[in-house]
């Protein structure tokens, strides 16, 4: 599971470099995200621009990451592709996460907050 | 007398047998979505097909076989209403012989329980039969806007 991380004073952004987060990779994704989260206490943005496919295991892993950050630390999402967006919408998880159209929008939102 | 209509006897049917574990499921999804008839659908429709079949096949791997070894057979055929699918395995039966209702999980941040909700949201004509030690699940994936 390739994740590319960029750390700024107010936000850690993580770009998923894989085209899917599914049952085969969900646990690995969660562990890598936990490691990245432990490097700071900034809010986090997860960019899903390259992710063409997310199943319920992948969704569960993203929810688990939000949970491990705790109530005071934000996890926001950016750049949902159509099938990924559908999974968030049908499970109503789009009401739990703030979703930005692009990573740039997410980062500028985070740095101005 | 006309035989009962069976969509899976048509020419544009795709079927395969795989091992029920996550990396084989992933490979199977790749094959199904890049072969006739699914490869001729729109990108959005292929995404829906991949999502429903991923949920169904991963359920077989995780629950019917409970991570033990086993095989699962998938057949898909395009019909006017959508993509008719049949999935067979020889794992454990559904609890109480019933399909889960697929209600969205309760609580603030549920990490699981989304699978059957997605399947039920994107399919119709779901039917389950337990027969001679095997599970047979059939459904039609709706290919309109969802």
Short mmCIF file of C-alpha atoms in Angstrom, two decimals:
data_model
loop_
_atom_site.label_atom_id
_atom_site.label_comp_id
_atom_site.label_asym_id
_atom_site.label_seq_id
_atom_site.Cartn_x
_atom_site.Cartn_y
_atom_site.Cartn_z
CA UNK A 1 0.00 0.00 0.00
CA UNK A 2 1.71 3.14 -1.28
CA UNK A 3 0.80 6.35 0.50
CA UNK A 4 2.46 9.68 -0.18
CA UNK A 5 2.54 12.04 2.76
CA UNK A 6 3.10 15.79 2.90
CA UNK A 7 3.38 17.46 6.29
CA UNK A 8 2.55 21.14 6.75
CA UNK A 9 2.29 23.13 9.99
CA UNK A 10 -1.48 22.71 10.17
CA UNK A 11 -2.23 19.66 8.07
CA UNK A 12 -0.86 16.29 7.08
CA UNK A 13 -2.05 15.30 3.62
CA UNK A 14 -1.95 11.70 2.47
CA UNK A 15 -2.35 10.72 -1.17
CA UNK A 16 -3.29 7.11 -1.79
CA UNK A 17 -1.12 5.97 -4.72
CA UNK A 18 -3.10 2.74 -5.33
CA UNK A 19 -6.19 2.38 -7.51
CA UNK A 20 -8.13 0.47 -4.86
CA UNK A 21 -8.69 0.06 -1.14
CA UNK A 22 -10.46 -3.29 -0.77
CA UNK A 23 -10.74 -6.39 1.39
CA UNK A 24 -7.23 -7.44 0.32
CA UNK A 25 -5.59 -4.18 1.45
CA UNK A 26 -7.87 -2.57 4.06
CA UNK A 27 -5.89 -3.74 7.11
CA UNK A 28 -2.59 -2.64 5.59
CA UNK A 29 -4.10 0.74 4.74
CA UNK A 30 -5.33 1.21 8.30
CA UNK A 31 -1.93 0.34 9.77
CA UNK A 32 -0.05 2.68 7.44
CA UNK A 33 -2.46 5.50 8.25
CA UNK A 34 -2.02 4.86 11.97
CA UNK A 35 1.76 5.19 11.56
CA UNK A 36 1.41 8.43 9.62
CA UNK A 37 -1.09 9.86 12.12
CA UNK A 38 1.31 9.19 14.99
CA UNK A 39 3.93 11.55 13.47
CA UNK A 40 1.99 14.69 14.44
CA UNK A 41 -1.24 16.10 15.78
CA UNK A 42 -2.36 18.21 12.83
CA UNK A 43 -5.64 17.62 11.08
CA UNK A 44 -5.42 15.12 8.23
CA UNK A 45 -6.58 15.11 4.63
CA UNK A 46 -6.89 11.85 2.73
CA UNK A 47 -6.76 12.35 -1.03
CA UNK A 48 -8.54 9.60 -2.97
CA UNK A 49 -8.04 10.96 -6.51
CA UNK A 50 -6.31 7.78 -7.71
CA UNK A 51 -8.66 5.37 -5.97
CA UNK A 52 -11.09 4.00 -8.53
CA UNK A 53 -12.57 1.35 -6.25
CA UNK A 54 -13.48 1.16 -2.57
CA UNK A 55 -15.50 -1.70 -1.06
CA UNK A 56 -17.12 -1.94 2.38
CA UNK A 57 -13.85 -3.19 3.91
CA UNK A 58 -12.02 -0.13 2.56
CA UNK A 59 -14.79 2.14 3.80
CA UNK A 60 -14.60 0.49 7.23
CA UNK A 61 -10.85 1.13 7.29
CA UNK A 62 -11.30 4.85 6.54
CA UNK A 63 -13.93 5.10 9.30
CA UNK A 64 -11.52 3.29 11.65
CA UNK A 65 -8.81 5.89 10.89
CA UNK A 66 -11.23 8.70 11.69
CA UNK A 67 -12.07 6.96 14.94
CA UNK A 68 -8.46 6.49 15.98
CA UNK A 69 -7.78 10.21 15.48
CA UNK A 70 -10.39 10.90 18.16
CA UNK A 71 -13.11 13.53 18.28
CA UNK A 72 -10.75 16.56 18.37
CA UNK A 73 -8.65 15.78 15.32
CA UNK A 74 -10.17 16.11 11.86
CA UNK A 75 -9.92 13.64 9.01
CA UNK A 76 -11.19 15.16 5.77
CA UNK A 77 -11.36 13.61 2.31
CA UNK A 78 -10.71 14.94 -1.16
CA UNK A 79 -11.16 14.01 -4.83
CA UNK A 80 -13.67 11.14 -4.69
CA UNK A 81 -13.98 9.25 -8.00
CA UNK A 82 -17.52 8.22 -9.06
CA UNK A 83 -17.65 4.68 -7.62
CA UNK A 84 -16.01 5.80 -4.37
CA UNK A 85 -18.47 8.68 -4.10
CA UNK A 86 -21.33 6.22 -4.60
CA UNK A 87 -20.14 4.05 -1.69
CA UNK A 88 -20.00 7.09 0.63
CA UNK A 89 -23.42 8.28 -0.53
CA UNK A 90 -25.26 4.95 -0.30
CA UNK A 91 -23.91 4.26 3.21
CA UNK A 92 -24.56 7.89 4.24
CA UNK A 93 -20.93 8.20 5.32
CA UNK A 94 -20.86 11.36 3.16
CA UNK A 95 -22.61 13.04 6.11
CA UNK A 96 -19.86 11.96 8.54
CA UNK A 97 -16.88 13.22 6.53
CA UNK A 98 -16.14 16.65 5.08
CA UNK A 99 -15.42 15.97 1.42
CA UNK A 100 -13.49 18.45 -0.74
CA UNK A 101 -13.40 18.53 -4.54
CA UNK A 102 -9.58 18.60 -4.64
CA UNK A 103 -6.55 18.20 -2.40
CA UNK A 104 -5.71 21.89 -2.90
CA UNK A 105 -9.17 22.89 -1.71
CA UNK A 106 -8.88 20.59 1.31
CA UNK A 107 -5.45 21.94 2.27
CA UNK A 108 -6.41 25.58 1.87
CA UNK A 109 -9.55 24.93 3.92
CA UNK A 110 -7.41 23.31 6.62
CA UNK A 111 -4.75 26.02 6.70
CA UNK A 112 -7.33 28.84 6.91
CA UNK A 113 -9.25 27.12 9.71
CA UNK B 1 -43.45 -26.77 -24.31
CA UNK B 2 -41.00 -23.90 -23.89
CA UNK B 3 -38.33 -24.48 -21.24
CA UNK B 4 -38.26 -21.97 -18.37
CA UNK B 5 -36.38 -18.81 -19.31
CA UNK B 6 -32.78 -19.06 -18.16
CA UNK B 7 -30.60 -15.98 -18.82
CA UNK B 8 -27.43 -17.99 -18.29
CA UNK B 9 -27.91 -20.08 -21.43
CA UNK B 10 -27.35 -17.03 -23.62
CA UNK B 11 -24.15 -16.46 -25.52
CA UNK B 12 -23.06 -13.31 -23.66
CA UNK B 13 -22.60 -15.07 -20.36
CA UNK B 14 -19.39 -15.01 -18.40
CA UNK B 15 -18.63 -17.54 -15.72
CA UNK B 16 -15.67 -18.52 -13.64
CA UNK B 17 -14.70 -20.42 -10.53
CA UNK B 18 -12.25 -18.90 -8.06
CA UNK B 19 -10.80 -19.52 -4.64
CA UNK B 20 -12.72 -17.63 -1.97
CA UNK B 21 -10.03 -15.33 -0.58
CA UNK B 22 -9.41 -11.59 -1.03
CA UNK B 23 -6.67 -11.60 -3.67
CA UNK B 24 -8.53 -14.16 -5.82
CA UNK B 25 -11.69 -12.08 -5.46
CA UNK B 26 -9.76 -9.06 -6.69
CA UNK B 27 -8.43 -10.99 -9.69
CA UNK B 28 -11.93 -12.31 -10.46
CA UNK B 29 -13.40 -8.80 -10.40
CA UNK B 30 -10.70 -7.69 -12.82
CA UNK B 31 -11.55 -10.55 -15.19
CA UNK B 32 -15.31 -10.07 -15.00
CA UNK B 33 -15.17 -6.31 -15.57
CA UNK B 34 -12.80 -6.59 -18.55
CA UNK B 35 -14.67 -9.43 -20.33
CA UNK B 36 -17.94 -9.58 -22.27
CA UNK B 37 -20.62 -8.64 -21.32
CA UNK B 38 -19.51 -6.29 -18.50
CA UNK B 39 -16.70 -4.60 -20.48
CA UNK B 40 -19.31 -3.13 -22.84
CA UNK B 41 -21.08 -1.24 -20.04
CA UNK B 42 -20.35 2.38 -19.09
CA UNK B 43 -17.63 3.13 -16.54
CA UNK B 44 -20.25 3.97 -13.93
CA UNK B 45 -22.12 0.70 -14.56
CA UNK B 46 -18.90 -1.33 -14.39
CA UNK B 47 -18.18 0.33 -11.05
CA UNK B 48 -21.58 -0.76 -9.75
CA UNK B 49 -21.05 -4.33 -10.97
CA UNK B 50 -17.60 -4.48 -9.39
CA UNK B 51 -18.89 -3.13 -6.09
CA UNK B 52 -21.82 -5.56 -5.78
CA UNK B 53 -19.74 -8.60 -6.79
CA UNK B 54 -16.92 -7.56 -4.43
CA UNK B 55 -19.36 -7.43 -1.52
CA UNK B 56 -20.98 -10.76 -2.40
CA UNK B 57 -17.69 -12.60 -3.01
CA UNK B 58 -15.93 -11.18 0.04
CA UNK B 59 -18.93 -12.23 2.15
CA UNK B 60 -18.50 -15.78 0.86
CA UNK B 61 -14.79 -15.70 1.71
CA UNK B 62 -15.23 -14.15 5.16
CA UNK B 63 -18.44 -15.80 6.34
CA UNK B 64 -19.47 -18.88 4.33
CA UNK B 65 -15.91 -20.23 4.35
CA UNK B 66 -14.85 -18.20 7.41
CA UNK B 67 -11.38 -17.81 5.92
CA UNK B 68 -11.02 -21.56 5.28
CA UNK B 69 -10.22 -22.69 1.73
CA UNK B 70 -13.08 -23.08 -0.72
CA UNK B 71 -14.30 -22.24 -4.17
CA UNK B 72 -16.99 -19.96 -5.44
CA UNK B 73 -18.57 -19.95 -8.88
CA UNK B 74 -19.86 -16.75 -10.48
CA UNK B 75 -22.00 -16.45 -13.59
CA UNK B 76 -23.17 -13.15 -15.07
CA UNK B 77 -25.45 -12.45 -18.02
CA UNK B 78 -26.81 -9.23 -19.43
CA UNK B 79 -30.62 -9.08 -19.45
CA UNK B 80 -32.95 -6.15 -20.22
CA UNK B 81 -33.32 -5.29 -16.51
CA UNK B 82 -29.62 -5.28 -15.67
CA UNK B 83 -26.91 -7.85 -15.06
CA UNK B 84 -28.26 -11.20 -13.86
CA UNK B 85 -25.81 -12.90 -11.48
CA UNK B 86 -25.59 -16.26 -9.81
CA UNK B 87 -23.05 -17.06 -7.12
CA UNK B 88 -22.56 -20.58 -5.75
CA UNK B 89 -20.36 -21.84 -2.94
CA UNK B 90 -20.08 -24.85 -0.66
CA UNK B 91 -19.46 -22.99 2.57
CA UNK B 92 -21.67 -22.61 5.62
CA UNK B 93 -25.32 -21.68 5.15
CA UNK B 94 -26.61 -18.18 5.84
CA UNK B 95 -27.56 -17.80 9.52
CA UNK B 96 -31.19 -19.00 9.87
CA UNK B 97 -31.21 -19.66 6.13
CA UNK B 98 -32.03 -15.98 5.59
CA UNK B 99 -30.26 -13.14 3.82
CA UNK B 100 -29.29 -10.22 6.08
CA UNK B 101 -31.70 -7.29 5.96
CA UNK B 102 -28.95 -4.83 5.13
CA UNK B 103 -30.02 -2.12 7.50
CA UNK B 104 -27.35 0.53 7.91
CA UNK B 105 -25.29 -0.06 11.06
CA UNK B 106 -26.19 1.99 14.12
CA UNK B 107 -23.88 4.22 16.12
CA UNK B 108 -21.66 7.19 15.36
CA UNK B 109 -18.80 5.60 13.49
CA UNK B 110 -19.60 2.03 12.44
CA UNK B 111 -16.65 0.22 10.83
CA UNK B 112 -18.63 -2.65 9.34
CA UNK B 113 -22.06 -3.83 8.33
CA UNK B 114 -22.16 -1.81 5.11
CA UNK B 115 -21.87 -4.75 2.71
CA UNK B 116 -25.45 -6.02 2.62
CA UNK B 117 -26.77 -2.48 2.59
CA UNK B 118 -24.76 -1.81 -0.58
CA UNK B 119 -25.87 -5.10 -2.16
CA UNK B 120 -29.54 -4.44 -1.42
CA UNK B 121 -29.27 -0.82 -2.62
CA UNK B 122 -27.88 -1.80 -6.01
CA UNK B 123 -29.76 -5.03 -6.85
CA UNK B 124 -33.23 -6.48 -7.20
CA UNK B 125 -34.70 -10.00 -7.25
CA UNK B 126 -32.34 -11.25 -4.55
CA UNK B 127 -32.96 -14.94 -3.92
CA UNK B 128 -31.09 -17.41 -1.73
CA UNK B 129 -31.34 -21.17 -1.70
CA UNK B 130 -29.49 -23.76 0.35
CA UNK B 131 -29.44 -27.06 -1.45
CA UNK B 132 -27.40 -30.23 -0.93
CA UNK B 133 -24.65 -28.46 0.99
CA UNK B 134 -24.27 -25.50 -1.32
CA UNK B 135 -25.41 -21.89 -1.29
CA UNK B 136 -26.95 -20.39 -4.39
CA UNK B 137 -27.47 -16.64 -4.45
CA UNK B 138 -29.07 -14.96 -7.44
CA UNK B 139 -29.79 -11.30 -8.06
CA UNK B 140 -29.96 -8.65 -10.76
CA UNK B 141 -27.59 -5.68 -10.57
CA UNK B 142 -29.51 -2.55 -11.53
CA UNK B 143 -27.65 -0.59 -14.18
CA UNK B 144 -29.60 2.67 -14.09
CA UNK B 145 -28.50 5.69 -12.06
CA UNK B 146 -27.95 4.86 -8.37
#
